[in-house]
Each structure stands twice: as structure tokens, then as C-alpha cells.
Coordinates of C-alpha atoms in Angstrom, one line a residue:
M276 CA -6.5 -40.2 -51.7
P277 CA -5.8 -36.5 -51.2
R278 CA -8.6 -34.4 -49.6
A279 CA -10.3 -31.9 -51.9
S280 CA -9.4 -28.3 -51.4
S281 CA -12.0 -25.8 -50.2
G282 CA -11.8 -24.1 -53.6
S283 CA -12.6 -27.3 -55.5
T284 CA -15.5 -28.0 -53.1
A285 CA -17.0 -24.6 -53.7
C286 CA -16.5 -25.0 -57.5
L287 CA -18.3 -28.4 -57.3
A288 CA -21.2 -26.9 -55.4
I289 CA -21.5 -24.0 -57.9
C290 CA -21.5 -26.4 -60.8
T291 CA -24.1 -28.6 -59.2
F292 CA -26.3 -25.6 -58.6
L293 CA -26.0 -24.3 -62.1
L294 CA -26.8 -27.8 -63.5
W295 CA -30.0 -28.0 -61.4
T296 CA -30.9 -24.4 -62.4
L297 CA -30.5 -25.1 -66.1
R298 CA -32.7 -28.2 -65.8
L299 CA -35.3 -26.1 -63.9
L300 CA -35.4 -23.4 -66.6
V301 CA -35.6 -25.9 -69.4
A302 CA -38.3 -27.9 -67.7
F303 CA -40.6 -25.0 -66.6
N304 CA -40.0 -21.8 -68.5
S305 CA -41.4 -22.8 -71.9
D306 CA -44.4 -20.6 -73.0
V307 CA -46.0 -23.8 -74.3
P308 CA -47.9 -25.6 -71.5
Q309 CA -46.7 -29.0 -70.7
E310 CA -49.8 -31.1 -70.2
A311 CA -49.9 -34.2 -68.1
T312 CA -49.4 -37.3 -70.3
S313 CA -48.4 -40.9 -69.9
T314 CA -46.3 -40.3 -66.8
Q315 CA -49.5 -40.7 -64.7
R316 CA -49.3 -43.6 -62.3
Q317 CA -51.8 -46.4 -62.1
P318 CA -54.3 -46.5 -59.2
R319 CA -52.9 -48.0 -56.0
T320 CA -56.1 -49.0 -54.4
S321 CA -58.3 -51.9 -55.3
G322 CA -61.8 -53.0 -54.5
T323 CA -63.7 -50.5 -52.3
T324 CA -60.7 -49.3 -50.4
E325 CA -60.3 -45.5 -50.6
A326 CA -57.0 -43.7 -50.3
I327 CA -56.3 -41.9 -47.1
V328 CA -55.8 -38.2 -47.4
M329 CA -54.5 -36.0 -44.6
V330 CA -55.7 -32.4 -44.7
V331 CA -53.1 -29.9 -43.4
L332 CA -54.1 -26.4 -42.2
V333 CA -51.7 -23.9 -40.7
V334 CA -53.8 -21.1 -39.3
R335 CA -53.2 -17.6 -37.9
N336 CA -56.0 -15.2 -37.2
G337 CA -58.6 -17.4 -38.9
E338 CA -61.6 -16.8 -36.8
H339 CA -63.4 -15.1 -39.7
S340 CA -62.5 -17.6 -42.4
L341 CA -62.5 -21.0 -40.6
P342 CA -66.3 -21.5 -40.5
H343 CA -66.3 -21.4 -44.4
V344 CA -62.9 -23.1 -45.0
L345 CA -63.7 -26.0 -42.7
G346 CA -67.3 -26.0 -44.0
A347 CA -66.1 -26.5 -47.5
L348 CA -63.8 -29.4 -46.4
E349 CA -66.7 -31.0 -44.4
G350 CA -68.7 -30.7 -47.6
Q351 CA -66.2 -32.6 -49.7
R352 CA -67.8 -35.7 -51.2
Y353 CA -65.1 -38.0 -49.9
P354 CA -65.4 -40.7 -47.2
R355 CA -64.8 -39.0 -43.8
R356 CA -63.3 -42.1 -42.3
Q357 CA -60.6 -41.9 -44.9
M358 CA -59.8 -38.3 -44.1
A359 CA -57.4 -37.1 -41.4
F360 CA -56.8 -33.5 -40.2
W361 CA -53.5 -32.0 -39.0
I362 CA -54.1 -28.5 -37.8
A363 CA -51.7 -26.0 -36.3
T364 CA -52.3 -22.5 -35.1
D365 CA -50.0 -19.8 -33.6
H366 CA -49.6 -16.2 -32.7
N367 CA -53.3 -15.3 -32.8
E368 CA -54.8 -11.9 -32.1
D369 CA -58.4 -13.2 -32.5
N370 CA -60.5 -16.1 -31.3
T371 CA -59.0 -18.7 -33.6
S372 CA -57.9 -21.0 -30.8
A373 CA -61.4 -21.4 -29.4
V374 CA -62.9 -21.9 -32.8
L375 CA -60.5 -24.7 -33.6
S376 CA -60.9 -26.3 -30.2
E377 CA -64.6 -26.6 -30.7
W378 CA -64.3 -27.9 -34.2
V379 CA -61.6 -30.5 -33.3
H380 CA -63.6 -31.7 -30.3
K381 CA -66.6 -32.4 -32.5
A382 CA -64.7 -33.6 -35.6
R383 CA -62.7 -36.4 -33.8
A384 CA -65.8 -38.6 -33.9
L385 CA -66.3 -38.1 -37.6
Y386 CA -62.8 -38.4 -39.2
L387 CA -60.0 -40.9 -39.2
S388 CA -57.9 -38.7 -36.9
V389 CA -57.7 -35.0 -35.9
T390 CA -54.6 -33.4 -34.5
L391 CA -54.4 -29.9 -33.2
Y392 CA -51.1 -28.1 -32.4
D393 CA -52.0 -24.8 -30.6
K394 CA -49.5 -22.1 -29.7
T395 CA -51.6 -19.0 -29.6
Q396 CA -49.2 -17.1 -27.3
P397 CA -47.4 -14.9 -27.9
R398 CA -49.8 -13.0 -30.1
F399 CA -47.1 -11.3 -32.2
Y400 CA -43.8 -12.1 -33.8
V401 CA -40.8 -9.9 -32.8
N402 CA -40.5 -6.8 -35.1
E403 CA -43.5 -7.7 -37.3
W404 CA -45.5 -4.8 -38.7
G405 CA -48.8 -6.6 -38.5
S406 CA -50.5 -10.0 -39.0
K407 CA -49.7 -9.9 -42.8
H408 CA -46.0 -9.2 -42.4
W409 CA -43.9 -12.3 -42.9
T410 CA -40.7 -12.1 -40.8
A411 CA -37.9 -14.6 -40.9
E412 CA -39.1 -16.0 -37.6
R413 CA -42.6 -16.5 -39.0
Y414 CA -41.4 -18.2 -42.1
E415 CA -39.3 -20.6 -40.0
T416 CA -42.2 -21.4 -37.7
V417 CA -44.5 -22.2 -40.7
M418 CA -41.8 -24.3 -42.3
R419 CA -41.3 -26.3 -39.2
L420 CA -45.0 -26.9 -38.8
R421 CA -45.5 -28.0 -42.4
Q422 CA -42.5 -30.3 -42.1
E423 CA -44.0 -31.8 -38.9
A424 CA -47.3 -32.3 -40.8
L425 CA -45.5 -34.0 -43.7
N426 CA -43.7 -36.3 -41.2
A427 CA -47.0 -37.2 -39.6
A428 CA -48.5 -38.1 -43.0
H429 CA -45.6 -40.5 -43.7
A430 CA -45.9 -41.9 -40.1
M431 CA -49.6 -42.8 -40.6
H432 CA -49.0 -44.1 -44.1
A433 CA -51.3 -41.6 -45.7
D434 CA -51.7 -41.8 -49.5
Y435 CA -52.1 -38.1 -50.0
V436 CA -51.6 -34.8 -48.2
L437 CA -53.9 -31.9 -49.0
F438 CA -52.3 -28.6 -48.0
V439 CA -54.9 -25.9 -47.7
D440 CA -54.3 -22.3 -46.7
S441 CA -56.7 -21.1 -44.0
D442 CA -58.4 -18.6 -46.3
N443 CA -58.9 -20.9 -49.3
V444 CA -62.5 -22.0 -49.9
L445 CA -62.9 -25.2 -52.0
S446 CA -66.5 -24.5 -53.1
N447 CA -66.4 -27.4 -55.5
R448 CA -67.4 -30.4 -53.4
E449 CA -65.6 -32.9 -55.7
T450 CA -62.2 -31.2 -55.4
I451 CA -60.4 -33.9 -53.5
Q452 CA -61.6 -36.7 -55.7
L453 CA -61.0 -34.7 -58.9
L454 CA -57.4 -34.0 -57.9
M455 CA -56.8 -37.7 -57.0
D456 CA -58.2 -38.8 -60.3
E457 CA -55.5 -36.8 -62.1
R458 CA -52.9 -39.2 -60.6
L459 CA -50.1 -36.6 -60.6
P460 CA -47.3 -36.3 -58.0
I461 CA -48.3 -32.7 -57.0
V462 CA -51.4 -31.1 -58.4
S463 CA -53.1 -27.9 -57.4
P464 CA -56.6 -26.8 -58.2
M465 CA -56.5 -23.4 -59.9
L466 CA -58.3 -21.0 -57.5
S467 CA -60.1 -17.9 -58.6
S468 CA -59.8 -14.4 -57.1
R469 CA -61.2 -10.9 -57.9
T470 CA -58.1 -10.2 -60.0
T471 CA -55.8 -12.3 -62.2
Y472 CA -54.0 -13.6 -59.1
S473 CA -54.1 -17.3 -58.6
N474 CA -52.2 -20.0 -56.8
F475 CA -49.4 -20.9 -59.2
W476 CA -46.4 -19.5 -61.1
S477 CA -45.9 -20.2 -64.7
A478 CA -42.2 -19.4 -64.9
I479 CA -39.3 -18.9 -62.5
N480 CA -35.9 -17.2 -62.6
A481 CA -32.6 -18.9 -61.7
D482 CA -32.7 -17.3 -58.2
G483 CA -36.1 -18.7 -57.5
T484 CA -38.0 -15.5 -58.0
R485 CA -41.2 -15.2 -60.1
K486 CA -40.9 -14.7 -63.8
R487 CA -43.5 -13.3 -66.2
S488 CA -44.8 -15.7 -68.9
M489 CA -47.5 -15.8 -71.5
L490 CA -48.6 -19.2 -70.2
Y491 CA -49.9 -17.7 -67.0
M492 CA -52.8 -15.7 -68.5
D493 CA -53.6 -18.6 -70.9
V494 CA -54.1 -20.9 -68.0
R495 CA -55.7 -18.3 -65.6
K496 CA -58.3 -17.2 -68.1
R497 CA -58.8 -20.8 -69.3
K498 CA -57.8 -20.1 -72.9
R499 CA -56.3 -23.6 -72.5
I500 CA -57.9 -26.2 -70.4
G501 CA -56.1 -29.1 -68.7
C502 CA -53.4 -29.9 -66.1
F503 CA -50.1 -28.1 -66.9
C504 CA -46.6 -28.5 -65.5
V505 CA -45.5 -25.3 -63.7
P506 CA -42.5 -24.5 -61.5
L507 CA -44.5 -23.6 -58.4
V508 CA -48.0 -24.1 -56.9
H509 CA -49.1 -22.8 -53.6
S510 CA -52.0 -22.2 -51.2
T511 CA -53.8 -25.4 -51.9
F512 CA -52.2 -28.5 -53.5
L513 CA -52.4 -32.3 -53.2
L514 CA -49.2 -34.3 -52.7
D515 CA -49.0 -38.0 -53.5
V516 CA -46.9 -39.4 -50.6
T517 CA -46.9 -43.0 -51.8
R518 CA -44.2 -42.1 -54.3
N519 CA -40.6 -42.9 -53.1
E520 CA -39.4 -39.5 -54.2
T521 CA -41.5 -37.8 -51.5
Q522 CA -39.1 -39.0 -48.8
A523 CA -36.7 -36.4 -50.2
L524 CA -39.2 -33.5 -50.0
A525 CA -38.9 -31.0 -47.2
F526 CA -40.2 -27.7 -45.9
Y527 CA -37.5 -27.7 -43.2
P528 CA -34.5 -27.6 -43.1
P529 CA -33.5 -26.2 -46.5
H530 CA -31.3 -28.3 -48.6
P531 CA -27.5 -27.4 -48.2
S532 CA -27.4 -26.1 -51.7
F533 CA -30.5 -23.9 -51.3
T534 CA -29.7 -20.3 -52.2
W535 CA -33.2 -18.9 -53.0
T536 CA -35.1 -16.4 -50.8
L537 CA -36.1 -18.3 -47.7
T538 CA -39.8 -19.1 -47.6
D539 CA -41.8 -22.2 -46.9
L540 CA -42.8 -22.4 -50.6
S541 CA -39.3 -21.8 -52.0
V542 CA -37.7 -24.4 -49.8
F543 CA -40.4 -27.0 -50.7
T544 CA -40.3 -26.1 -54.4
Y545 CA -36.5 -26.5 -54.4
S546 CA -36.7 -29.9 -52.8
C547 CA -39.3 -31.0 -55.3
F548 CA -37.1 -29.8 -58.1
R549 CA -34.1 -31.8 -56.7
A550 CA -36.3 -34.9 -56.3
E551 CA -37.6 -34.4 -59.9
M552 CA -41.2 -34.3 -58.7
K553 CA -43.1 -32.0 -61.1
M554 CA -45.9 -29.7 -60.0
Y555 CA -49.1 -29.3 -62.0
I556 CA -51.9 -26.7 -62.0
C557 CA -55.3 -27.9 -63.1
N558 CA -58.0 -25.6 -64.5
K559 CA -60.5 -28.2 -65.8
E560 CA -63.1 -27.1 -63.2
N561 CA -64.0 -24.2 -61.0
Y562 CA -62.6 -25.5 -57.8
G563 CA -62.7 -22.6 -55.4
W564 CA -61.5 -19.2 -54.4
L565 CA -58.8 -17.4 -52.5
P566 CA -58.3 -13.7 -51.5
V567 CA -55.7 -11.4 -53.1
P568 CA -52.6 -11.1 -50.9
L569 CA -52.5 -7.9 -48.8
K570 CA -49.6 -5.6 -48.1
P571 CA -47.4 -6.3 -45.0
K572 CA -48.9 -3.4 -43.1
A573 CA -52.5 -4.3 -43.9
T574 CA -54.9 -4.3 -40.9
M575 CA -57.1 -7.1 -39.6
E576 CA -60.1 -5.2 -40.9
E577 CA -58.7 -5.2 -44.4
E578 CA -58.1 -9.0 -44.0
L579 CA -61.7 -9.5 -43.0
D580 CA -63.0 -7.4 -45.9
G581 CA -60.8 -9.3 -48.3
F582 CA -62.2 -12.7 -47.2
Q583 CA -65.8 -11.4 -47.1
H584 CA -65.3 -10.3 -50.7
V585 CA -64.3 -13.9 -51.6
L586 CA -67.6 -15.1 -50.1
L587 CA -69.5 -12.4 -52.2
E588 CA -67.6 -13.4 -55.4
I589 CA -68.5 -17.1 -54.8
M590 CA -72.2 -16.2 -54.9
V591 CA -71.9 -14.5 -58.3
E592 CA -71.9 -17.9 -60.0
D593 CA -72.4 -20.5 -57.3
P594 CA -74.5 -21.0 -54.1
P595 CA -73.1 -19.5 -50.9
A596 CA -70.0 -21.1 -49.4
L597 CA -70.9 -23.9 -47.0
L598 CA -70.7 -23.1 -43.3
S599 CA -69.2 -25.6 -40.8
Q600 CA -71.8 -27.6 -39.0
L601 CA -69.3 -28.1 -36.1
I602 CA -68.7 -24.4 -35.2
S603 CA -71.1 -22.3 -33.1
L604 CA -71.6 -19.0 -35.0
P605 CA -73.0 -15.8 -33.6
Q606 CA -76.0 -14.2 -35.2
K607 CA -75.3 -11.2 -37.6
P608 CA -78.3 -8.9 -37.3
P609 CA -78.7 -6.7 -40.4
D610 CA -79.3 -3.0 -40.4
R611 CA -79.8 -0.2 -43.0
M612 CA -76.5 1.6 -42.4
G613 CA -78.3 4.8 -41.6
F614 CA -80.5 4.8 -44.7
D615 CA -84.3 5.1 -44.1
E616 CA -84.7 2.2 -46.6
V617 CA -82.6 0.0 -48.8
Y618 CA -84.5 -1.0 -52.0
L619 CA -83.6 -4.0 -54.1
I620 CA -85.2 -3.8 -57.5
N621 CA -85.9 -7.3 -58.9
L622 CA -88.1 -8.9 -61.6
K623 CA -90.3 -11.5 -60.1
R624 CA -89.2 -14.0 -62.8
R625 CA -85.5 -13.5 -62.0
E626 CA -85.6 -15.7 -58.9
Q627 CA -82.0 -16.7 -59.0
R628 CA -80.9 -13.1 -59.0
R629 CA -83.1 -12.3 -56.1
R630 CA -81.8 -15.2 -54.1
R631 CA -78.2 -14.3 -54.9
M632 CA -78.7 -10.7 -53.9
L633 CA -80.5 -11.6 -50.6
N634 CA -77.6 -13.9 -49.7
S635 CA -75.1 -11.3 -50.6
L636 CA -76.9 -8.6 -48.5
A637 CA -77.1 -11.0 -45.6
E638 CA -73.3 -11.5 -45.7
L639 CA -73.0 -7.7 -45.7
Q640 CA -75.5 -7.5 -42.9
L641 CA -77.6 -5.1 -44.9
A642 CA -81.4 -5.2 -44.6
A643 CA -83.3 -4.6 -47.9
K644 CA -86.8 -4.3 -49.1
I645 CA -87.6 -6.1 -52.4
V646 CA -89.3 -3.9 -55.0
E647 CA -91.0 -6.0 -57.6
A648 CA -89.7 -4.5 -60.9
V649 CA -92.1 -3.6 -63.7
D650 CA -91.7 -6.2 -66.4
G651 CA -91.5 -4.2 -69.5
K652 CA -91.9 -7.2 -71.7
A653 CA -95.3 -7.8 -70.2
L654 CA -96.5 -4.2 -70.8
N655 CA -99.0 -3.7 -73.7
D656 CA -99.8 -0.6 -75.5
T657 CA -103.0 0.1 -73.5
Q658 CA -101.0 0.0 -70.3
L659 CA -98.4 2.4 -71.6
Q660 CA -101.1 4.8 -72.7
T661 CA -102.8 4.6 -69.3
L662 CA -99.4 5.4 -67.6
G663 CA -99.0 8.4 -69.9
V664 CA -95.7 7.1 -71.4
E665 CA -94.5 9.1 -74.4
M666 CA -91.0 8.6 -75.9
L667 CA -88.7 11.5 -76.0
P668 CA -89.0 12.5 -79.7
E669 CA -85.3 12.8 -80.4
Y670 CA -84.2 9.7 -78.6
R671 CA -82.3 7.0 -80.4
D672 CA -80.0 4.5 -78.7
P673 CA -76.5 5.8 -79.2
F674 CA -75.1 2.3 -80.0
S675 CA -77.8 0.6 -82.0
D676 CA -79.7 3.6 -83.3
R677 CA -83.0 2.0 -82.1
N678 CA -86.1 3.3 -80.3
L679 CA -86.7 2.8 -76.6
T680 CA -87.4 -0.8 -75.7
R681 CA -90.2 -2.1 -73.5
G682 CA -87.5 -3.5 -71.1
E683 CA -86.1 0.0 -70.7
I684 CA -89.5 1.4 -70.0
G685 CA -90.0 -1.3 -67.3
C686 CA -86.6 -0.4 -65.8
F687 CA -87.5 3.3 -65.8
L688 CA -90.9 2.7 -64.2
S689 CA -89.3 0.5 -61.5
H690 CA -86.9 3.3 -60.4
Y691 CA -89.7 5.8 -60.8
N692 CA -91.9 3.9 -58.4
V693 CA -89.1 3.9 -55.8
W694 CA -88.7 7.7 -56.2
K695 CA -92.4 8.2 -55.6
E696 CA -92.3 6.0 -52.5
V697 CA -89.5 8.1 -51.1
L698 CA -91.8 11.1 -51.4
L699 CA -94.9 9.3 -50.1
W700 CA -93.2 8.3 -46.9
N701 CA -91.0 11.4 -46.5
L702 CA -87.8 9.3 -46.5
R703 CA -84.7 11.3 -45.8
Q704 CA -82.2 9.1 -47.7
V705 CA -82.4 5.7 -49.3
L706 CA -80.1 3.2 -51.1
V707 CA -81.3 1.8 -54.4
L708 CA -79.8 -1.4 -55.8
E709 CA -80.4 -3.4 -58.9
D710 CA -80.3 -7.2 -58.8
D711 CA -77.4 -7.7 -61.3
C712 CA -74.7 -5.9 -59.3
R713 CA -71.7 -7.4 -57.6
F714 CA -70.1 -5.8 -54.6
E715 CA -66.5 -4.4 -54.6
I716 CA -64.2 -5.1 -51.7
S717 CA -64.9 -3.2 -48.5
F718 CA -68.3 -2.2 -49.8
R719 CA -69.9 -1.5 -46.5
S720 CA -67.0 0.4 -44.8
R721 CA -66.4 2.5 -47.9
L722 CA -70.0 3.4 -48.3
Q723 CA -70.3 4.2 -44.6
Q724 CA -67.2 6.5 -44.9
I725 CA -68.8 8.4 -47.8
M726 CA -72.1 8.9 -45.9
D727 CA -70.2 10.0 -42.8
D728 CA -68.1 12.4 -44.8
L729 CA -71.1 14.0 -46.4
A730 CA -72.7 14.5 -43.0
T731 CA -69.6 16.0 -41.6
T732 CA -69.0 18.4 -44.4
E733 CA -72.7 19.2 -44.7
I734 CA -72.4 19.0 -48.5
I735 CA -75.9 19.2 -50.1
W736 CA -76.5 16.1 -52.3
D737 CA -79.4 14.6 -54.2
L738 CA -77.9 11.5 -55.8
I739 CA -74.6 9.5 -55.3
Y740 CA -73.7 6.8 -57.8
I741 CA -72.1 3.8 -56.2
G742 CA -72.2 1.8 -59.4
R743 CA -72.2 3.1 -63.0
K744 CA -70.4 2.9 -66.3
R745 CA -68.1 5.9 -66.8
V746 CA -68.1 7.3 -70.3
Q747 CA -65.2 9.7 -69.8
P748 CA -61.7 8.3 -69.3
L749 CA -60.7 7.5 -65.8
G750 CA -59.4 10.6 -64.1
A751 CA -61.3 13.0 -66.3
E752 CA -63.9 13.8 -63.7
Q753 CA -63.3 16.5 -61.0
T754 CA -62.7 15.3 -57.4
V755 CA -64.8 16.8 -54.7
K756 CA -62.3 18.9 -52.7
E757 CA -63.7 18.0 -49.2
I758 CA -64.2 14.3 -49.9
P759 CA -61.4 12.8 -52.1
H760 CA -63.3 9.5 -52.7
L761 CA -66.2 11.4 -54.4
V762 CA -66.2 12.9 -57.9
Y763 CA -68.6 15.1 -59.9
P764 CA -69.9 12.6 -62.4
G765 CA -69.9 13.2 -66.1
Y766 CA -72.1 11.4 -68.7
S767 CA -72.7 7.9 -67.3
Y768 CA -74.5 4.7 -68.1
W769 CA -76.2 2.1 -65.8
T770 CA -78.1 2.5 -62.5
L771 CA -76.6 -0.4 -60.7
G772 CA -76.8 1.4 -57.4
Y773 CA -77.1 4.9 -55.9
A774 CA -78.0 6.7 -52.8
L775 CA -80.9 9.1 -53.2
S776 CA -82.1 11.9 -50.9
F777 CA -85.6 13.2 -50.5
S778 CA -84.7 16.4 -52.5
G779 CA -83.3 14.2 -55.2
A780 CA -86.4 12.1 -55.5
L781 CA -88.5 15.3 -55.6
K782 CA -86.5 16.8 -58.5
L783 CA -86.7 13.6 -60.5
V784 CA -90.4 13.1 -60.1
R785 CA -91.2 16.8 -60.7
A786 CA -89.5 16.6 -64.0
Q787 CA -92.4 14.5 -65.2
P788 CA -90.2 12.1 -67.1
L789 CA -92.9 9.7 -68.2
G790 CA -94.1 12.2 -70.8
H791 CA -90.6 12.4 -72.3
M792 CA -89.3 9.0 -71.6
L793 CA -85.8 7.8 -72.3
P794 CA -83.7 5.1 -70.5
V795 CA -83.3 5.9 -66.9
D796 CA -79.5 6.0 -67.1
E797 CA -79.8 8.6 -69.8
F798 CA -82.3 10.6 -67.8
L799 CA -80.1 11.0 -64.7
P800 CA -77.2 12.7 -66.6
V801 CA -79.7 15.1 -68.2
M802 CA -81.0 16.0 -64.7
Y803 CA -77.5 16.9 -63.4
D804 CA -76.8 18.6 -66.7
A805 CA -74.0 16.4 -68.0
H806 CA -75.7 14.8 -71.0
P807 CA -73.9 15.5 -74.3
E808 CA -77.1 15.6 -76.3
D809 CA -78.4 19.1 -76.0
S810 CA -81.7 18.3 -77.7
Y811 CA -82.8 16.2 -74.7
K812 CA -82.3 19.0 -72.2
Q813 CA -85.1 21.3 -73.5
Y814 CA -87.7 18.9 -72.0
F815 CA -86.4 19.0 -68.5
E816 CA -86.1 22.2 -66.5
P817 CA -84.5 22.9 -64.1
R818 CA -81.6 20.5 -64.4
D819 CA -80.2 21.0 -61.0
L820 CA -79.8 17.5 -59.5
E821 CA -76.8 17.6 -57.1
A822 CA -75.1 14.4 -58.2
F823 CA -71.8 12.8 -57.1
S824 CA -70.2 9.4 -57.6
A825 CA -68.1 7.2 -55.5
E826 CA -64.5 6.9 -56.7
P827 CA -63.5 4.1 -56.9
L828 CA -66.9 2.6 -57.6
L829 CA -68.5 0.3 -55.0
L830 CA -70.5 -1.9 -57.5
Q831 CA -69.9 -3.6 -60.8
P832 CA -72.2 -5.6 -63.0
T833 CA -72.2 -9.4 -62.4
H834 CA -71.5 -9.9 -66.1
F835 CA -70.5 -7.8 -69.0
A836 CA -72.0 -7.9 -72.5
D837 CA -69.2 -9.9 -74.0
E838 CA -69.5 -12.7 -71.4
A839 CA -71.4 -15.9 -71.9
K840 CA -73.7 -15.5 -68.9
Y841 CA -74.7 -11.9 -69.7
I842 CA -78.5 -11.4 -69.7
S843 CA -80.2 -8.0 -70.3
D844 CA -83.9 -7.5 -69.6
T845 CA -83.7 -4.0 -71.2
E846 CA -81.7 -4.0 -74.4
T847 CA -82.9 -7.3 -75.9
S848 CA -86.6 -6.7 -75.5
E849 CA -89.0 -5.4 -78.1
E850 CA -88.6 -1.8 -79.3
L851 CA -91.4 0.7 -78.5
S852 CA -93.6 1.5 -81.5
S853 CA -93.0 4.9 -83.0
K854 CA -96.6 5.8 -82.2
F855 CA -95.4 6.5 -78.7
A856 CA -93.2 9.3 -79.9
R857 CA -94.7 12.6 -79.1
G858 CA -96.7 14.1 -81.9
K859 CA -96.5 10.9 -84.0
G860 CA -99.6 9.2 -82.9
S861 CA -103.2 10.0 -81.9
L862 CA -103.6 7.3 -79.3
M863 CA -101.6 9.0 -76.6
M864 CA -103.4 10.5 -73.7
G865 CA -101.8 13.5 -72.0
S866 CA -99.1 13.0 -69.5
R867 CA -100.7 12.7 -66.0
G868 CA -98.4 14.8 -63.8
S869 CA -98.6 14.3 -60.1
R870 CA -100.6 16.7 -58.0
F871 CA -98.1 18.4 -55.7
E872 CA -98.7 20.7 -52.7
S873 CA -95.3 22.2 -51.8
R874 CA -94.0 22.6 -48.4
P875 CA -90.5 23.5 -47.3
G876 CA -88.3 20.4 -47.9
R877 CA -91.3 18.1 -48.3
V878 CA -94.2 17.4 -50.6
V879 CA -97.6 15.9 -50.0
L880 CA -99.2 13.6 -52.5
T881 CA -102.5 11.8 -52.4
R882 CA -102.2 8.1 -52.1
D883 CA -104.1 7.7 -55.4
E884 CA -101.0 8.9 -57.1
F885 CA -99.2 5.8 -56.0

């Protein structure tokens, strides 16, 4: 039989590739999700025998994340004697090797088997820009390690392999069992992040690159719930290695017909495609979290900040991420970041918010004093009269055209009490936080930079918003020339968080706002003369509060008004009776202004005033 020419061989290879590509595009690129159906296999195990799952971790510079990643895996409600760990680490700049060594030493007595491959030296790859830069050498190293792990799973006759990236936190303690129960060849738990980024692709181009698809946001935002067939999953996924097709799967070496960009994920995905093993993303539950990828030149500090933000985001809805019980952790003593006091305003009946904020502040190593908020819903008319509360005559809520609510009065009084304490104790500068805020990435370092820049430039300031709702379009506010991450704020809502100086507190208290009360987030723009309602301004002179705002903002609310878990203690409470409007009732006592004795830069008040 004559030997095929090189031209015909090349033609055959091209035709084969095009055929596989066509099948790939047809199978995965529909905007209609393909849900898991009757292709699910039957359970393999019987009686009380549990399937064996090997957990694979490939770690680099994971000292900061491993206590939480391993803690989450330790916390999985799955029999430990049916779990094996295969861990590899290489090219570390931090203390990853020591952390893993300690964990492995203690874990071997608890799990079916624990294997550690450690190649910490050298610390860097040749020609890499930093630890987030993926060179060809690094890709090949990871591909070889993952392949070795896959081979080990086959050798020990494991039923499943759970690949987990070393910064993925499986906060749902049922994740392993839930994924197994889906009985799919390859299934990934959809992980959350601070953006729309997640651990799957919804469509793919013929060259193996990512393709945009409407399916992605439907799944990511859970507009559709289920397990959906997708062309690629990554970061964390469960592989059923009992299937015969898995013998053809490989991370390394690439298949001879492979022409995509060389990465561990692309090589593995291509092999799955050729073996006709479909991948699924499951969003039925909240399984866990992952950080948003960083740019190749990102620093280790940025990587640490990104993972810390994952931990903070977990606490918005769930308890704090579990810490490993097998790793010795250093103490993290809190401080006040140079502020004389950090105030956390919290209603006593909002225990869950208080607990979440204290956990979050502990993660940020920020020491705070809890200020018991005034519960406006519990205030009666007599108490309001005694406090000298009179509603600003012209005030109507700009959205609902209603009067001031009792919740808004309680909120104002809570902040007002903080301002008075600043004056009482002659505090130079303080930080004020409400209990329904969530922290943006790099909160601590960015706030510290602002305060350092203010000290260096010697700019006089009274109040600095770190969390608010901008009313003007983004970019409409003027940037502070000397400090590019500060702006002069326009009309704003919310008092999620702000830094306040002694002079700022003095100006706010001297304005005697209780006698002309409006919501505190309306009062502040009046005091820095940016409120659009001129009729409010006549009651407050002078309006010379030196206000600034962080840009970008450092805080956001935990929930917005259109979200299911949104709770407001201000807007949904009872409206204030019109008799508390100035001149409309005879029951009001005169406003009791504080007795001030001025001194340069300070004020003395009698303790009775507080």
C-alpha cells in the first residue's frame, strides 16, 4: 500500500481539527443553557461505602490564603478517611512551604493519604514580571504537576478528583457531597467574586479563546438555576475518574492536534473535548468564593488585599470563613490607624450586623468602639420634645414626598452623639462607620494613603466621606489637585462612613441641627454648601465645613434597595407628626443649644450636656 504524502497527512489533520471544532461550537455555543438530563450515571457505591475523593492543590505564594482554603476543606461534611490530598508547591517567595509542612504533618493522621511535593527553590521563574505573571515555563510546570496528580488518582483507584485553586474558599460545607450528587463527569461549583467574574466560560471560539455569550450572565446572576453544560470550567471542579473516558484526559503533554494557546486549562479542556466528556457549571447553591484575577505585574500586596477582600465579602452573607485547625497562626493585634477613635454605630437589636462588622474589622485589624445607636422607632413624642427636636419646616423627602421619619431622627441623633463625644474628649480625628457597610478592596491601605497625603500636604479638612451615594454623574466632581484620590463632593446621600476632625465636629454641633432637623445625609451637604435646596440653607450659618470624598469610594452598602435582603431602619419607620414642624405646634420646647466656651481650636462643654 503506498505511503500517504506529507500533503495528504496535513490535509487529514486539518480536516480532523475542523470536525472537532465544529462539534465543539455546536455543543457549547448555544445561548440556551443545556441542563444536565438523563445522561447522569447511576451511583457506583452501595451500602455505607463512601466514594474516595482526592483533593488536588497546586500552590504558589499561598501563605496568606492556605489557612482559610484548607480550613474550608477540613470543614467539608464528608468522611475524612475517604479523602486524600495531593499538594504541590513551587517557586515561593513567602512562607508557603513551612505552612504546608505543618499542615501535612498533622493531617496525615486524619485523612486517607496526604502527599506533598515541595520545590520552593528557585523563588522565581526566568523572565517573569512577578508572581502573577504566567510564563511558558510556569504553565508547563503546573501542567506537569496536575498531570502527576491525575495519574496518582488513577493509581490509588480514587472515584473523584477535586481540583481546587489555592485561593478558592469553599464556604459551603456540603460542596463535595453536593457535587457528587449531581453525578456528572466534570462539574464545577459556581464561585462568587466581587465582580461578575466566575470560574467558567459560557462560549468558546474555534481557536480556544473565550467568547461572549448571553448565557454567562444568566447563569452568573442566577436568572436560571441548575447545572449547565459549558465549554470550560476552571479553578475548582470535580472530576469523576471512574469513567473510562478519563483515561484519555491529560494536562500534559498536549494532544498532537492541539493548536490552542498553551495553558493547563486549554490543554485539559481540549482533551475533555476529544474524549467527549462534557463540563458543567452548577449554581444551585452558594458554594464559595474566589478573587478576581490580577494583572501580570501585580504585587504580592495586591494579591493579599484581593484575598482579604474575599474573606470580607464572605462575611456579608455568611459566617466568617473557617480557619484551619492544623496551622499555627500568628496573632493580628488591631490598631486605630492613627485615628483617636473608630466608632461603629449599631442598633442594639441588630445583633447580626454588629457581629458581622466586628468580624470584618478584626480581619482588617481595626479596633472599634461600639456606639449604641438611638432607636428612632422607640422614641415617643415626649422624648423628642425633651431633646428639642423640631423638623426643618421646608423638608420633604425628595423621593417619597414624606416627612422626616423616626428612624431618620434616631440615625441623626446617633451621629450627633458621636460628634459631641469628639468635642468632649478633645479628639483630633476619628473614623465613623455604620453597621450596614461593606469594605472595598484594599480598604485599609487606601484609607491610610489618604490620611498620610492629607498630613503631608497639610490640607485643612473637617470631613472626608469614605462611603456615600453620589448624586452627580461619576467624574462631575472636581479632583483635589494635591491628592488625586480625593474629590470635592457634591450633593450626596448616605453616611456609611467618614473621617471627622475636631473642627468638623465643632462646626456640626454649633449649627444646632436638632432645632431644624432633617436627615443627617441631607444635613452634611448643607454644611459644606452643596445642597441644591436653597431654602434649607437659611437655617445654618456659616456653611463652611471643609469636606472631601475618597475617589474611588472605600465603602458600599451591604445591600441596595432593590435587593431581597435590603433592610432600612430609617426610611421604613413611622413618619414624624407635623406638630414637630417649627411653628405648627404648641407642644415644642425651645431648642436647647449647648453651652460653649470658646478656646483656640478647642471647646469646653459641661458633662451635663452629654
